[in-house]
C-alpha cells in the first residue's frame, strides 16, 4: 500500500477507535464537531448519528455552504472564525470532541487553545498539528501583523 494511503487508513482507524470508545462510555453520548479539510463528513456524520452521538459538521469560511467568499479572507483566523464562534457559543458545561482533517487541524488547534475548558478530546486526521512550543495562536498573531493573504 502507498505511504499516503497507509496514513489515511491509520488516521481513519484511530478515529473509529475513538468513536467506539465514546460509544461504550458509561457517561453517555458525545458531541463531535467535524472540521473539514479536503474531506466532506457525510459518511462519518451518518455513522456517528446512527449510534446516537450529536454531530456538527462545520463549513469553514469560504467553503461548503458558508456564505463568505475567498476574497473576504484576509488571514487564517478569518478562515477558522466559524469554528471559533461555534465553540464560543456552546453551553457553559458542554465539552465536545473536535475532529479536524488536513487544514482543519489548524482550526481545531486554535479552538483548543482558545477554549480548553470546552474540549473533551481532539482528533487530528492527517491534519496539521503544531507542537506544544509553538501554539497556533502565536502563528496567527504573527501572521496578522506581517502578512496579508492575496488570493
C-alpha positions as a Markdown table, in Angstrom:
| # | Residue | x | y | z |
|---|---|---|---|---|
| 1 | Unk | 0.0 | 0.0 | 0.0 |
| 2 | Unk | 1.3 | 3.5 | -0.8 |
| 3 | Unk | 2.5 | 5.5 | 2.2 |
| 4 | Unk | -0.1 | 8.2 | 1.8 |
| 5 | Unk | -2.9 | 5.6 | 1.7 |
| 6 | Unk | -1.4 | 4.0 | 4.9 |
| 7 | Unk | -1.6 | 7.4 | 6.6 |
| 8 | Unk | -5.2 | 7.9 | 5.6 |
| 9 | Unk | -6.2 | 4.4 | 6.7 |
| 10 | Unk | -4.4 | 4.7 | 10.1 |
| 11 | Unk | -6.0 | 8.1 | 10.7 |
| 12 | Unk | -9.4 | 6.7 | 9.9 |
| 13 | Unk | -8.9 | 3.7 | 12.1 |
| 14 | Unk | -7.8 | 5.8 | 15.0 |
| 15 | Unk | -10.9 | 8.0 | 14.6 |
| 16 | Unk | -13.1 | 4.9 | 14.5 |
| 17 | Unk | -11.4 | 3.6 | 17.7 |
| 18 | Unk | -12.2 | 7.0 | 19.4 |
| 19 | Unk | -15.8 | 6.7 | 18.2 |
| 20 | Unk | -16.0 | 3.2 | 19.6 |
| 21 | Unk | -14.6 | 4.2 | 23.0 |
| 22 | Unk | -17.1 | 7.0 | 23.2 |
| 23 | Unk | -20.0 | 4.7 | 22.4 |
| 24 | Unk | -19.0 | 2.3 | 25.2 |
| 25 | Unk | -18.6 | 5.2 | 27.6 |
| 26 | Unk | -20.9 | 5.0 | 30.6 |
| 27 | Unk | -21.3 | 8.8 | 30.6 |
| 28 | Unk | -23.5 | 8.7 | 27.5 |
| 29 | Unk | -23.3 | 10.1 | 24.0 |
| 30 | Unk | -20.8 | 12.6 | 22.9 |
| 31 | Unk | -20.9 | 15.7 | 20.7 |
| 32 | Unk | -18.5 | 15.5 | 17.8 |
| 33 | Unk | -17.6 | 18.7 | 15.9 |
| 34 | Unk | -16.2 | 17.7 | 12.4 |
| 35 | Unk | -13.9 | 20.3 | 10.7 |
| 36 | Unk | -13.1 | 19.7 | 7.1 |
| 37 | Unk | -10.0 | 20.0 | 5.1 |
| 38 | Unk | -10.3 | 18.2 | 1.7 |
| 39 | Unk | -12.9 | 15.7 | 3.0 |
| 40 | Unk | -16.6 | 16.1 | 3.5 |
| 41 | Unk | -18.0 | 14.4 | 6.5 |
| 42 | Unk | -21.2 | 12.9 | 5.0 |
| 43 | Unk | -20.5 | 9.2 | 5.8 |
| 44 | Unk | -18.9 | 9.9 | 9.2 |
| 45 | Unk | -21.8 | 12.1 | 10.2 |
| 46 | Unk | -24.3 | 9.3 | 9.3 |
| 47 | Unk | -22.2 | 6.7 | 11.2 |
| 48 | Unk | -21.9 | 8.8 | 14.4 |
| 49 | Unk | -25.5 | 9.9 | 14.5 |
| 50 | Unk | -26.7 | 6.3 | 13.8 |
| 51 | Unk | -25.1 | 5.2 | 17.1 |
| 52 | Unk | -26.6 | 8.1 | 18.9 |
| 53 | Unk | -24.0 | 10.8 | 19.0 |
| 54 | Unk | -24.6 | 14.5 | 18.4 |
| 55 | Unk | -22.7 | 15.6 | 15.3 |
| 56 | Unk | -21.9 | 19.1 | 14.0 |
| 57 | Unk | -20.1 | 19.3 | 10.7 |
| 58 | Unk | -19.0 | 22.9 | 10.2 |
| 59 | Unk | -18.1 | 24.6 | 6.9 |
| 60 | Unk | -15.2 | 26.9 | 7.4 |
| 61 | Unk | -15.2 | 30.4 | 5.8 |
| 62 | Unk | -15.4 | 30.3 | 2.0 |
| 63 | Unk | -16.1 | 26.6 | 1.9 |
| 64 | Unk | -19.3 | 24.5 | 1.6 |
| 65 | Unk | -22.4 | 26.4 | 2.4 |
| 66 | Unk | -20.6 | 29.2 | 4.3 |
| 67 | Unk | -21.6 | 32.5 | 2.5 |
| 68 | Unk | -18.2 | 34.1 | 2.7 |
| 69 | Unk | -16.1 | 34.4 | -0.4 |
| 70 | Unk | -12.4 | 33.6 | -0.6 |
| 71 | Unk | -11.7 | 37.3 | -1.4 |
| 72 | Unk | -13.1 | 38.2 | 2.0 |
| 73 | Unk | -10.5 | 36.1 | 3.8 |
| 74 | Unk | -7.5 | 38.2 | 4.9 |
| 75 | Unk | -6.0 | 35.8 | 7.3 |
| 76 | Unk | -6.1 | 32.2 | 8.5 |
| 77 | Unk | -8.0 | 33.5 | 11.6 |
| 78 | Unk | -10.8 | 34.6 | 9.2 |
| 79 | Unk | -10.9 | 31.1 | 7.8 |
| 80 | Unk | -11.4 | 29.5 | 11.2 |
| 81 | Unk | -13.9 | 32.0 | 12.5 |
| 82 | Unk | -16.9 | 29.8 | 12.1 |
| 83 | Unk | -15.4 | 27.1 | 14.4 |
| 84 | Unk | -14.4 | 29.7 | 17.0 |
| 85 | Unk | -17.8 | 31.2 | 17.0 |
| 86 | Unk | -19.4 | 27.8 | 17.3 |
| 87 | Unk | -17.3 | 26.7 | 20.3 |
| 88 | Unk | -17.7 | 30.0 | 22.0 |
| 89 | Unk | -21.5 | 29.6 | 21.7 |
| 90 | Unk | -21.5 | 26.2 | 23.4 |
| 91 | Unk | -23.3 | 26.0 | 26.8 |
| 92 | Unk | -21.0 | 26.5 | 29.8 |
| 93 | Unk | -20.6 | 22.9 | 30.8 |
| 94 | Unk | -20.7 | 21.2 | 27.3 |
| 95 | Unk | -17.5 | 19.7 | 26.1 |
| 96 | Unk | -17.0 | 18.5 | 22.5 |
| 97 | Unk | -14.7 | 16.2 | 20.6 |
| 98 | Unk | -13.1 | 18.1 | 17.8 |
| 99 | Unk | -12.1 | 16.2 | 14.6 |
| 100 | Unk | -10.0 | 18.0 | 12.0 |
| 101 | Unk | -8.9 | 16.8 | 8.6 |
| 102 | Unk | -5.9 | 18.4 | 6.8 |
| 103 | Unk | -6.0 | 22.2 | 7.4 |
| 104 | Unk | -8.9 | 21.5 | 9.8 |
| 105 | Unk | -6.2 | 20.6 | 12.2 |
| 106 | Unk | -5.2 | 24.3 | 12.3 |
| 107 | Unk | -8.7 | 25.2 | 13.1 |
| 108 | Unk | -9.2 | 22.7 | 15.9 |
| 109 | Unk | -5.7 | 23.7 | 17.3 |
| 110 | Unk | -6.9 | 27.3 | 17.6 |
| 111 | Unk | -10.2 | 26.2 | 19.3 |
| 112 | Unk | -8.3 | 24.0 | 21.7 |
| 113 | Unk | -6.0 | 26.9 | 22.7 |
| 114 | Unk | -8.9 | 29.4 | 23.0 |
| 115 | Unk | -11.4 | 27.2 | 24.8 |
| 116 | Unk | -9.6 | 24.3 | 26.6 |
| 117 | Unk | -12.5 | 24.0 | 29.1 |
| 118 | Unk | -14.9 | 23.2 | 26.2 |
| 119 | Unk | -12.8 | 20.5 | 24.6 |
| 120 | Unk | -13.2 | 16.8 | 25.7 |
| 121 | Unk | -10.7 | 15.5 | 23.1 |
| 122 | Unk | -9.3 | 16.3 | 19.7 |
| 123 | Unk | -8.6 | 14.0 | 16.7 |
| 124 | Unk | -6.1 | 15.1 | 14.0 |
| 125 | Unk | -7.0 | 13.1 | 10.9 |
| 126 | Unk | -4.0 | 13.5 | 8.6 |
| 127 | Unk | -4.1 | 17.1 | 9.9 |
| 128 | Unk | -1.7 | 20.0 | 10.6 |
| 129 | Unk | -0.7 | 20.0 | 14.3 |
| 130 | Unk | 1.9 | 22.3 | 15.7 |
| 131 | Unk | 3.9 | 21.3 | 18.8 |
| 132 | Unk | 3.5 | 22.5 | 22.3 |
| 133 | Unk | 6.3 | 25.0 | 22.0 |
| 134 | Unk | 4.7 | 26.8 | 19.0 |
| 135 | Unk | 1.0 | 27.4 | 19.8 |
| 136 | Unk | -1.2 | 28.1 | 16.8 |
| 137 | Unk | -2.4 | 31.4 | 18.2 |
| 138 | Unk | 1.2 | 32.6 | 18.2 |
| 139 | Unk | 1.4 | 31.8 | 14.4 |
| 140 | Unk | -2.0 | 33.6 | 13.9 |
| 141 | Unk | -0.9 | 36.7 | 15.8 |
| 142 | Unk | 2.4 | 36.9 | 13.9 |
| 143 | Unk | 0.6 | 36.4 | 10.6 |
| 144 | Unk | -1.9 | 39.1 | 11.4 |
| 145 | Unk | 0.9 | 41.6 | 12.0 |
| 146 | Unk | 3.1 | 40.8 | 9.0 |
| 147 | Unk | 1.2 | 39.1 | 6.2 |
| 148 | Unk | -1.8 | 39.7 | 4.1 |
| 149 | Unk | -3.0 | 36.8 | 2.1 |
| 150 | Unk | -3.6 | 37.5 | -1.6 |
| 151 | Unk | -5.7 | 35.1 | -3.5 |
